XYZ file of C-alpha atoms in Angstrom:
716
model
C -47.046 31.603 -32.708
C -44.232 32.595 -30.285
C -41.558 30.146 -29.183
C -42.568 31.041 -25.597
C -46.159 29.932 -26.138
C -46.965 26.982 -23.835
C -48.417 25.021 -26.730
C -45.305 25.486 -28.836
C -43.051 24.512 -25.932
C -45.173 21.446 -25.231
C -44.935 20.346 -28.864
C -41.175 20.908 -28.855
C -40.656 18.864 -25.684
C -42.994 16.126 -26.896
C -41.020 15.852 -30.138
C -37.819 15.403 -28.149
C -39.441 12.860 -25.840
C -40.839 10.768 -28.705
C -37.725 10.929 -30.883
C -35.555 7.863 -31.172
C -32.387 9.802 -30.404
C -30.062 8.486 -27.732
C -26.918 9.518 -25.884
C -25.086 12.587 -27.089
C -27.739 13.413 -29.707
C -30.541 13.357 -27.103
C -28.506 15.703 -24.892
C -28.113 18.191 -27.745
C -31.869 18.161 -28.470
C -32.641 18.815 -24.800
C -30.164 21.681 -24.659
C -32.014 23.299 -27.547
C -35.510 22.737 -26.049
C -34.982 23.553 -22.367
C -34.437 27.345 -22.678
C -38.020 27.791 -23.960
C -39.421 25.815 -20.999
C -37.334 27.838 -18.560
C -38.950 31.075 -19.795
C -42.509 29.881 -18.977
C -44.335 31.020 -15.854
C -45.191 28.659 -12.975
C -48.761 27.994 -14.167
C -47.653 26.939 -17.668
C -44.902 24.760 -16.226
C -47.352 22.897 -13.993
C -49.276 21.849 -17.089
C -46.035 20.533 -18.584
C -45.037 18.629 -15.436
C -46.035 15.126 -16.750
C -44.058 15.689 -19.939
C -41.024 16.998 -18.013
C -41.113 13.924 -15.783
C -41.147 11.644 -18.834
C -38.215 13.527 -20.328
C -36.262 13.339 -17.079
C -36.891 9.585 -16.798
C -35.816 8.951 -20.373
C -32.698 11.036 -19.983
C -31.837 9.223 -16.734
C -31.708 5.930 -18.657
C -29.683 7.323 -21.573
C -25.953 6.698 -21.895
C -24.676 10.282 -21.859
C -21.197 11.696 -21.207
C -20.944 12.961 -17.645
C -20.245 16.564 -18.646
C -23.510 16.824 -20.605
C -25.438 14.840 -18.010
C -24.657 17.078 -15.047
C -25.534 20.248 -16.923
C -28.865 18.989 -18.286
C -29.832 17.120 -15.104
C -29.407 20.297 -13.101
C -31.786 22.223 -15.406
C -34.390 19.444 -15.588
C -34.434 19.028 -11.803
C -34.759 22.769 -11.250
C -37.821 22.854 -13.553
C -39.419 19.863 -11.785
C -38.691 21.258 -8.302
C -40.487 24.502 -9.265
C -43.730 22.625 -10.030
C -43.625 19.664 -7.569
C -41.394 19.874 -4.493
C -42.319 16.336 -3.428
C -41.288 14.759 -6.728
C -37.984 12.852 -6.743
C -36.386 12.893 -10.195
C -35.779 9.380 -11.433
C -32.143 10.078 -12.295
C -31.324 11.323 -8.805
C -30.933 7.698 -7.717
C -29.157 5.227 -10.036
C -31.553 3.540 -12.439
C -29.565 0.288 -12.711
C -27.026 0.057 -9.869
C -28.001 -2.627 -7.363
C -26.587 -0.776 -4.357
C -29.367 1.876 -4.653
C -32.196 -0.676 -4.950
C -33.452 -0.347 -1.319
C -33.986 3.429 -1.605
C -35.246 3.130 -5.179
C -37.863 0.618 -4.036
C -39.044 2.896 -1.213
C -39.386 5.834 -3.586
C -41.418 3.739 -6.024
C -43.677 1.970 -3.514
C -44.094 4.565 -0.757
C -43.158 8.032 -2.032
C -43.313 10.871 0.463
C -42.119 14.435 0.818
C -39.911 13.340 3.769
C -38.203 10.642 1.686
C -37.684 13.086 -1.185
C -36.052 15.614 1.108
C -33.810 12.913 2.546
C -32.575 11.717 -0.869
C -32.047 15.317 -2.010
C -29.985 15.862 1.118
C -27.821 12.825 0.313
C -27.188 14.151 -3.187
C -26.136 17.525 -1.796
C -22.949 16.077 -0.291
C -20.070 17.079 -2.557
C -17.114 16.979 -0.141
C -15.204 14.141 1.583
C -16.228 15.486 5.020
C -19.655 17.110 5.472
C -20.340 19.964 7.849
C -21.857 19.600 11.308
C -25.063 21.124 9.942
C -25.206 18.440 7.251
C -24.758 15.814 9.999
C -27.674 17.106 12.067
C -29.993 17.516 9.090
C -29.130 14.046 7.774
C -30.029 12.282 11.018
C -33.256 14.286 11.396
C -34.380 13.597 7.803
C -33.482 9.911 8.074
C -35.721 9.626 11.127
C -38.566 11.575 9.474
C -38.404 9.320 6.400
C -37.845 6.140 8.469
C -34.909 5.460 6.142
C -32.273 4.125 8.536
C -32.860 0.537 7.471
C -32.757 1.448 3.773
C -29.438 3.265 4.200
C -27.961 0.319 6.102
C -29.009 -2.039 3.305
C -27.498 0.244 0.649
C -24.224 0.177 2.584
C -24.360 -3.620 2.789
C -24.681 -3.924 -0.973
C -21.862 -1.420 -1.551
C -19.663 -3.482 0.751
C -20.543 -6.947 -0.507
C -22.078 -7.053 -3.990
C -20.311 -7.163 -7.334
C -20.633 -4.268 -9.820
C -23.807 -4.336 -11.892
C -23.905 -4.254 -15.682
C -26.428 -1.713 -17.080
C -26.950 -3.722 -20.251
C -28.774 -6.555 -18.571
C -30.443 -7.450 -15.318
C -27.483 -9.389 -13.996
C -24.037 -9.105 -12.467
C -21.137 -7.116 -13.807
C -19.886 -8.264 -17.208
C -16.246 -7.337 -17.913
C -16.830 -7.504 -21.666
C -19.233 -4.564 -21.637
C -16.516 -2.171 -20.540
C -18.552 -1.059 -17.490
C -16.120 -1.047 -14.604
C -17.985 0.920 -11.937
C -19.362 -0.231 -8.639
C -20.888 3.264 -8.602
C -21.456 5.197 -11.820
C -19.542 8.507 -11.934
C -22.835 10.421 -12.156
C -23.961 9.070 -8.770
C -20.785 9.481 -6.736
C -22.263 12.200 -4.507
C -25.386 10.261 -3.542
C -23.302 7.141 -2.823
C -21.014 9.235 -0.650
C -24.078 10.614 1.117
C -25.269 7.050 1.779
C -21.939 6.157 3.401
C -22.065 9.143 5.719
C -25.752 8.638 6.513
C -25.037 5.024 7.467
C -22.141 6.128 9.677
C -24.260 8.782 11.413
C -27.253 6.498 11.898
C -25.059 3.792 13.397
C -25.570 0.060 13.707
C -23.422 -2.979 14.565
C -22.300 -3.630 10.984
C -21.447 -0.071 9.962
C -17.718 -0.184 10.812
C -16.811 -3.457 9.026
C -18.899 -2.463 6.009
C -17.319 0.983 5.731
C -13.911 -0.657 5.916
C -14.947 -3.118 3.192
C -16.061 -0.257 0.928
C -12.784 1.602 1.510
C -10.812 -1.557 0.802
C -12.584 -2.552 -2.413
C -12.794 0.958 -3.897
C -9.457 2.275 -2.642
C -7.212 -0.636 -3.617
C -8.666 -2.560 -6.560
C -8.250 0.033 -9.306
C -11.497 -1.289 -10.805
C -13.731 1.665 -10.017
C -11.779 4.137 -12.139
C -13.701 7.355 -11.512
C -15.582 7.024 -8.244
C -13.316 4.595 -6.380
C -11.141 7.196 -4.626
C -14.206 9.362 -3.906
C -16.057 6.500 -2.206
C -12.943 5.229 -0.417
C -12.260 8.732 0.890
C -15.824 9.063 2.169
C -15.604 5.671 3.911
C -12.242 6.554 5.492
C -13.443 9.930 6.744
C -16.696 8.436 8.028
C -14.701 5.858 10.007
C -12.610 8.676 11.425
C -15.761 10.415 12.676
C -17.061 7.358 14.555
C -16.109 7.262 18.247
C -15.631 3.521 18.410
C -12.440 1.485 18.993
C -13.532 -0.748 16.132
C -13.459 2.220 13.751
C -9.906 3.073 14.794
C -8.870 -0.539 14.297
C -10.467 -0.478 10.835
C -8.483 2.655 9.930
C -5.287 1.027 11.196
C -5.899 -2.053 9.036
C -6.394 0.138 5.955
C -2.925 1.703 6.260
C -1.095 -1.202 4.629
C -3.287 -1.994 1.582
C -4.185 1.596 0.622
C -1.428 2.984 -1.606
C -3.248 5.870 -3.296
C -1.436 9.041 -2.251
C -4.567 11.163 -1.774
C -6.300 8.417 0.206
C -3.271 7.942 2.448
C -3.430 11.652 3.268
C -7.096 11.265 4.174
C -6.205 8.262 6.337
C -3.618 10.374 8.139
C -6.146 13.182 8.598
C -8.765 10.779 9.974
C -6.261 9.273 12.408
C -5.045 12.697 13.526
C -8.628 13.812 14.141
C -9.315 10.680 16.185
C -6.055 11.128 18.095
C -6.896 14.769 18.805
C -10.203 13.757 20.349
C -8.303 11.456 22.715
C -5.532 13.947 23.479
C -2.703 11.800 22.051
C -0.503 11.878 18.950
C -1.292 9.994 15.745
C 1.684 7.692 16.345
C 0.332 6.820 19.795
C -3.119 6.215 18.360
C -1.719 3.865 15.709
C 0.212 1.757 18.195
C -2.749 1.646 20.611
C -5.150 0.378 17.962
C -3.107 -2.573 16.703
C -5.688 -5.387 16.713
C -5.090 -8.285 19.101
C -7.558 -10.507 17.159
C -8.681 -12.142 20.410
C -5.264 -13.752 20.939
C -4.065 -14.481 24.455
C -0.900 -13.038 26.032
C 1.121 -15.865 24.462
C -0.133 -14.922 20.985
C -2.513 -17.846 20.504
C -6.187 -18.702 20.566
C -7.941 -22.066 20.525
C -11.301 -23.266 19.212
C -12.914 -26.628 19.947
C -14.041 -28.629 16.917
C -15.511 -31.837 18.261
C -12.692 -33.980 19.646
C -10.097 -31.722 18.063
C -8.677 -28.378 19.156
C -7.849 -25.858 16.463
C -5.081 -23.448 17.463
C -3.909 -20.252 15.766
C -0.598 -18.987 17.142
C 2.003 -16.348 16.380
C 5.193 -18.417 16.523
C 7.709 -15.712 15.652
C 7.975 -12.367 13.876
C 7.291 -13.965 10.480
C 5.152 -17.027 11.213
C 1.497 -17.533 12.109
C 0.553 -21.178 12.239
C -2.719 -23.058 12.499
C -2.551 -26.533 14.099
C -5.000 -29.299 14.939
C -4.694 -31.432 18.075
C -6.735 -34.594 18.524
C -7.982 -36.310 21.666
C -4.843 -38.496 21.614
C -2.630 -35.423 21.871
C -1.228 -35.714 18.364
C -0.809 -32.413 16.536
C -1.046 -31.859 12.793
C -0.741 -28.831 10.521
C -3.306 -30.321 8.140
C -6.996 -30.234 9.004
C -8.256 -33.754 9.776
C -11.257 -35.041 7.856
C -13.343 -34.931 11.039
C -12.787 -31.174 11.288
C -13.229 -30.518 7.546
C -16.482 -32.457 7.325
C -17.962 -31.896 10.756
C -16.999 -28.312 11.535
C -16.564 -26.425 8.246
C -17.742 -23.088 9.697
C -15.318 -23.232 12.631
C -12.484 -24.204 10.290
C -13.299 -21.367 7.921
C -13.356 -18.847 10.788
C -10.000 -20.005 12.160
C -8.370 -19.906 8.734
C -9.735 -16.400 8.195
C -8.389 -15.414 11.626
C -4.942 -16.779 10.774
C -4.957 -14.757 7.554
C -5.876 -11.568 9.424
C -3.170 -12.143 12.053
C -0.565 -12.678 9.298
C -1.572 -9.384 7.703
C -1.313 -7.554 11.041
C 2.052 -9.149 11.798
C 3.424 -8.098 8.404
C 2.086 -4.565 8.790
C 3.506 -4.260 12.311
C 6.893 -5.487 11.187
C 6.990 -2.726 8.550
C 5.716 -0.108 11.023
C 8.273 -0.960 13.705
C 11.077 -0.926 11.123
C 9.899 2.555 10.129
C 10.687 3.646 13.703
C 14.397 3.216 12.900
C 14.407 6.685 11.312
C 12.719 8.281 14.334
C 14.123 9.368 17.673
C 11.057 8.022 19.471
C 11.139 7.491 23.254
C 8.399 5.703 25.258
C 7.719 5.622 28.977
C 8.587 2.095 30.050
C 5.032 1.185 31.172
C 3.548 2.442 27.892
C 6.085 0.448 25.887
C 5.318 -2.696 27.865
C 1.583 -2.354 27.277
C 1.617 -1.596 23.556
C 4.797 -3.371 22.471
C 6.251 -6.042 24.747
C 2.959 -7.465 26.025
C 0.924 -7.148 22.800
C 0.146 -10.647 21.430
C 1.162 -9.679 17.866
C 3.668 -6.828 18.234
C 5.374 -8.671 21.083
C 6.603 -11.339 18.659
C 8.511 -8.601 16.811
C 9.777 -6.884 19.961
C 11.402 -10.040 21.334
C 13.834 -10.284 18.405
C 14.971 -6.650 18.507
C 17.580 -4.720 20.450
C 16.116 -1.936 22.634
C 17.757 0.724 24.748
C 16.493 1.232 28.296
C 17.174 4.335 30.350
C 17.762 3.540 33.983
C 17.134 5.716 37.008
C 20.714 6.985 36.655
C 19.838 8.468 33.245
C 22.149 6.155 31.289
C 20.964 4.180 28.253
C 21.743 0.452 28.152
C 20.974 -1.859 25.239
C 19.251 -5.205 25.745
C 17.703 -7.867 23.549
C 13.963 -7.780 24.134
C 13.824 -6.774 27.837
C 15.843 -4.691 30.320
C 18.137 -6.187 32.914
C 16.547 -4.060 35.668
C 14.151 -1.188 36.221
C 13.804 1.319 33.383
C 12.196 4.716 32.988
C 12.212 5.084 29.207
C 12.690 2.930 26.111
C 13.884 3.575 22.563
C 14.700 1.369 19.570
C 18.435 0.703 19.190
C 20.065 1.952 15.992
C 23.725 1.155 15.171
C 24.271 4.751 14.035
C 24.071 5.819 17.714
C 26.312 2.994 18.967
C 30.078 2.665 19.247
C 31.798 0.430 16.704
C 32.785 -2.126 19.353
C 29.179 -2.300 20.599
C 27.894 -2.910 17.071
C 30.457 -5.662 16.578
C 29.509 -7.247 19.913
C 25.810 -7.232 19.067
C 26.493 -8.874 15.705
C 28.504 -11.596 17.416
C 25.744 -12.210 19.945
C 22.970 -12.344 17.371
C 24.904 -14.951 15.364
C 26.051 -16.940 18.414
C 22.494 -17.203 19.740
C 21.138 -17.684 16.191
C 18.611 -14.897 16.631
C 16.706 -14.261 13.408
C 15.708 -10.635 13.706
C 12.353 -9.412 12.283
C 14.340 -7.027 10.100
C 18.013 -6.171 9.694
C 18.984 -4.327 12.887
C 22.288 -5.555 14.344
C 23.645 -5.894 10.799
C 21.934 -2.744 9.574
C 23.836 -0.609 7.093
C 24.971 2.841 8.242
C 25.185 5.728 5.795
C 27.088 8.784 6.967
C 27.586 12.075 5.173
C 30.647 11.930 2.906
C 33.065 14.796 2.143
C 31.667 14.906 -1.409
C 28.159 15.372 -0.021
C 29.362 18.051 2.351
C 30.732 19.804 -0.730
C 27.533 19.589 -2.786
C 25.622 20.674 0.370
C 22.057 20.170 -0.844
C 22.215 16.940 -2.849
C 23.960 13.587 -2.998
C 25.374 11.984 -6.146
C 26.273 8.787 -4.307
C 23.827 6.709 -6.352
C 23.756 8.750 -9.553
C 24.603 7.459 -13.059
C 23.411 3.871 -12.539
C 21.433 2.050 -15.236
C 18.464 0.191 -13.763
C 15.571 -1.963 -14.925
C 12.817 0.616 -14.675
C 9.761 -1.546 -14.043
C 11.546 -3.353 -11.223
C 12.558 0.023 -9.790
C 8.983 1.334 -9.907
C 7.639 -1.840 -8.262
C 10.247 -1.502 -5.512
C 9.220 2.126 -4.915
C 5.672 0.931 -4.245
C 6.796 -1.974 -2.081
C 8.857 0.334 0.158
C 6.065 2.920 0.427
C 7.646 5.586 -1.804
C 5.461 7.707 -4.094
C 6.647 8.103 -7.690
C 5.358 9.172 -11.070
C 5.543 6.604 -13.880
C 8.000 7.259 -16.686
C 6.642 7.117 -20.224
C 6.257 9.019 -23.457
C 3.692 11.423 -22.066
C 3.753 14.921 -20.647
C 5.847 14.822 -17.471
C 6.927 11.244 -18.159
C 10.591 12.073 -18.777
C 11.394 13.411 -15.304
C 11.152 10.835 -12.545
C 10.953 11.762 -8.880
C 10.350 9.258 -6.093
C 9.560 10.529 -2.596
C 9.790 8.647 0.668
C 8.866 9.976 4.110
C 11.047 9.418 7.173
C 11.355 10.609 10.730
C 7.661 10.141 11.435
C 6.689 12.140 8.347
C 8.777 15.204 9.213
C 11.368 14.548 6.497
C 11.148 13.528 2.862
C 13.849 12.096 0.583
C 13.596 12.758 -3.166
C 15.303 10.342 -5.557
C 15.527 11.643 -9.120
C 15.774 9.428 -12.209
C 15.101 9.677 -15.916
C 14.407 7.272 -18.788
C 17.107 5.862 -21.000
C 15.593 6.882 -24.315
C 16.894 4.118 -26.537
C 13.831 1.912 -26.790
C 10.644 1.897 -28.813
C 7.152 1.875 -27.344
C 5.268 4.008 -24.843
C 7.186 2.892 -21.781
C 10.874 2.530 -20.979
C 12.799 -0.598 -20.156
C 15.689 1.170 -18.447
C 16.281 4.341 -16.457
C 19.310 6.305 -15.285
C 19.559 7.394 -11.643
C 20.411 10.904 -10.500
C 20.529 13.013 -7.315
C 19.032 12.436 -3.873
C 17.757 15.541 -2.070
C 15.987 16.065 1.254
C 13.016 18.208 2.244
C 11.614 19.128 5.639
C 7.920 19.534 6.359
C 6.656 22.980 7.363
C 2.925 22.634 7.966
C 1.533 21.475 4.625
C 4.583 22.614 2.668
C 7.940 20.997 2.040
C 11.174 22.988 1.880
C 14.520 21.736 0.652
C 17.071 21.290 3.442
C 20.882 21.090 3.423
C 22.185 17.557 3.907
C 24.000 18.657 7.066
C 20.652 19.516 8.681
C 19.158 16.061 8.109
C 19.190 13.951 11.320
C 21.677 11.065 10.935
C 19.050 8.291 11.361
C 16.835 9.923 8.708
C 19.738 10.336 6.273
C 20.946 6.789 6.882
C 17.540 5.156 6.485
C 16.717 7.114 3.321
C 20.060 6.341 1.696
C 19.625 2.700 2.708
C 16.410 2.591 0.682
C 18.102 4.223 -2.306
C 20.984 1.751 -2.056
C 18.398 -1.036 -2.101
C 16.656 0.444 -5.147
C 19.887 0.657 -7.122
C 21.412 -2.585 -5.883
C 18.374 -4.723 -6.686
C 17.403 -3.155 -10.028
C 20.795 -2.253 -11.540
C 21.727 -4.069 -14.740
C 24.972 -4.904 -12.915
C 22.999 -7.511 -10.958
C 21.545 -9.023 -14.154
C 23.385 -12.343 -14.755
C 22.235 -12.437 -18.394
C 23.638 -9.021 -19.337
C 27.027 -10.421 -20.379
C 25.296 -12.558 -23.025
C 23.925 -9.532 -24.883
C 27.046 -9.270 -27.023
C 28.333 -5.831 -27.932
C 26.430 -3.303 -25.862
C 27.361 0.260 -25.035
C 26.436 -0.336 -21.372
C 28.804 -3.280 -20.911
C 31.466 -0.971 -19.454
C 29.011 0.204 -16.775
C 27.937 -3.411 -16.145
C 31.538 -4.467 -15.483
C 32.391 -1.424 -13.377
C 29.268 -1.624 -11.178
C 29.081 -5.409 -11.146
C 32.628 -5.880 -9.856
C 33.378 -2.462 -8.327
C 33.764 -1.097 -4.807
C 31.358 -2.364 -2.171
C 28.396 -0.319 -1.039
C 27.289 -0.147 2.605
C 24.849 -3.028 2.110
C 27.605 -5.180 0.578
C 29.920 -4.357 3.510
C 27.230 -5.587 5.912
C 26.906 -8.713 3.764
C 30.643 -9.252 4.194
C 30.355 -8.818 7.976
C 27.586 -11.418 8.080
C 29.583 -13.889 5.967
C 32.568 -13.540 8.313
C 30.360 -14.980 11.043
C 28.265 -17.430 9.014
C 30.888 -19.168 6.841
C 32.867 -20.787 9.706
C 29.682 -22.647 10.679
C 29.144 -24.178 7.218
C 30.480 -27.387 5.698
C 32.204 -25.407 2.922
C 34.154 -23.204 5.365
C 37.471 -24.819 4.334
C 36.885 -23.897 0.692
C 35.927 -20.243 1.256
C 37.844 -17.075 2.053
C 36.868 -13.420 2.010
C 39.180 -11.329 -0.101
C 38.353 -7.625 -0.335
C 35.125 -7.293 -2.275
C 34.854 -11.006 -3.132
C 33.986 -14.346 -1.598
C 36.611 -16.720 -3.023
C 35.387 -20.318 -3.406
C 37.795 -23.154 -4.249
C 36.099 -25.873 -6.241
C 37.490 -29.130 -7.598
C 37.719 -27.780 -11.144
C 38.280 -24.036 -10.705
C 38.492 -21.218 -8.187
C 35.682 -18.643 -8.227
C 35.378 -15.043 -7.059
C 31.825 -14.010 -6.103
C 31.307 -10.263 -5.849
C 29.666 -9.368 -2.537
C 27.630 -6.562 -4.083
C 26.232 -7.953 -7.330
C 26.805 -11.712 -6.702
C 28.458 -11.855 -10.126
C 31.060 -14.621 -10.517
C 34.405 -14.690 -12.332
C 36.680 -17.708 -12.639
C 40.390 -17.918 -12.052
C 42.914 -17.856 -13.561
C 41.588 -16.106 -16.692
C 38.918 -13.880 -15.073
C 36.160 -15.269 -17.337
C 32.616 -14.410 -16.305
C 30.454 -17.306 -15.134
C 26.723 -16.953 -15.669
C 24.857 -18.846 -12.943
C 21.124 -18.354 -12.673
C 20.509 -20.006 -9.341
C 17.744 -20.153 -6.765
C 17.862 -17.247 -4.322
C 17.589 -19.157 -1.044
C 20.427 -20.321 1.124
C 20.747 -24.096 0.980
C 18.979 -26.310 3.465
C 18.329 -24.911 6.911
C 21.384 -22.642 7.038
C 20.895 -19.930 9.658
C 20.897 -16.315 8.432
C 20.614 -13.443 10.934
C 18.374 -11.429 8.579
C 16.531 -11.724 5.284
C 18.750 -10.691 2.367
C 18.042 -12.033 -1.093
C 21.535 -11.203 -2.355
C 23.209 -12.869 0.649
C 21.131 -15.990 0.038
C 22.124 -15.906 -3.636
C 25.838 -15.596 -2.812
C 25.694 -18.528 -0.384
C 23.686 -20.586 -2.837
C 26.335 -20.016 -5.536
C 29.116 -20.755 -3.040
C 27.643 -24.146 -2.114
C 27.116 -24.960 -5.792
C 30.636 -23.995 -6.890
C 32.418 -25.600 -3.936
C 31.227 -28.893 -5.414
C 31.641 -27.871 -9.051
C 32.558 -31.413 -10.099
C 28.981 -32.511 -9.287
C 27.210 -29.791 -11.302
C 24.819 -31.371 -13.798
C 23.668 -28.204 -15.569
C 25.167 -28.400 -19.075
C 25.389 -24.617 -19.612
C 27.358 -24.100 -16.369
C 29.613 -27.071 -17.113
C 30.449 -25.708 -20.559
C 31.498 -22.353 -19.098
C 33.663 -23.967 -16.399
C 35.384 -26.396 -18.776
C 35.834 -23.837 -21.560
């Protein structure tokens, strides 16, 4: 009897179906049996349809590697489609995943050719952004199958439910090793569901799409399908003509760090901006959420006899307060509010959390404008900056330049003295030295705490050595840094970098940061210090900084002389921060390591010439120290703050905060808290400045130090 005989093929398929084989072995058996079935004519295949459906259902439930699954699924579905166009293969929708339950239930209880066509259409989506034809067909099929409600429910589960464990009818179990909200095999259909929900609309679509993008694009839990789903949600939001969708995209910019997803966010924002005839930067600043706050940055909610108030107090503080009928205000929720109005309290606390996130994101965005030569019409700036209930709190602490009707630019703190035509953010690199000095004096005299370092901002100009090298800077080369701290700081500052390790490509580090509104890119090279065991490296050595300019979708290396001064300065400021914070020179415990071949570097960098950031620290101390109670015991001498204690005199390096004692120059190891003591005013946040002041206050009263290890070093 021939292998192509229907009876022989039926027996072969039945043997596979009834075998106890699972997983990889079942896939191999099917690969051997399917060619015979594919050679049968349509009539013979129709007789085998029940058996093919059983095989497809069994294979759908089997745990099979994705490479085998896709290949065999495609062949099984083609055979079934040739004999029954209305049949929906069981594996086309997830068998276990809870998010697909609404559609799975419809298919089981009320199957129809319209529903089958709709699900097949969802599965056909294999790109982050479907075509216009796919859009039209999706909406038409959803209406024919009456599936809008099912799609909306699938989206709700994707946005809210926990991952499901396929081993049992229950929630996700971490011990089973199943870490997928959506199984890799069903990424396309899940993506189709997201787009179908976006196209069909509904009041909850926007917040649920944002929730899906947030949980799959930031958690790292959904290893395979997370970026695919997050990308679909981001692009779907970008296609929705709704201010809420734009706000959702804006709020995703801060938490999403995946490089590919950030590009899709940019694309979605650019598409939305293009539809409105504005730039992406304008779209971003026009969609900053106000969270229902009033012009003064606050909102109130009645809770019985109490009033709950959420208010933006300054560029770093959002506070929630409770005021009773007697007018007394508390920062702690009274029992009457906790017990009587738990829902209102929960909503106001959630609102305060959202406002804090927006305030933090806006502070970072506005600081990013320091590398841009951005100019706003005065009315536009007032609307989206000065008068915004959240952004306005940042604007009021910054120096802005206003162009008058005479065409001249005049700097002012927060608001212009008269009429203005245009506005731009003040940068000290454009100002005269006397003007910079005057602004620093004013900020300290008025005790203005700026949202970020502006008046005291470091300036980095091209050096003769960099003019000589032309295309690269060695200013921060040959430093030894703690690598994991460096990598974490890259991420915190928004730089993209590969991770160093003993793997292919893991020995050449390159971190990239974008400046000038994305037109320029700085590249900071580094490499591992290969003197440790294990798969990762504890230390790295720094190398060159180069610059690239964007040309469409390509980047081309540019001479340093062509880089705009604000871009060069801001990029080098970041690199200075990376090296200054992570260098072993700033490690107070390094001197206790005994003989170490890097001790020479530690001493040279830890007590050497001041960098630009250390010079700014010195300028700030010149203004702060006279206002402190230890002013009579402190002097600034070159690169050191000299502190006269009762027992010794100490020299604190303004770059590393390392301390040596006079008269013998012995190193003093002080591991101290990194905040300035008490309520001492600082014009900007600087961890190293706080550390230096903290050590100064401690050592000025060295006779009162109780720490035995510090006392031993001083009295040695």
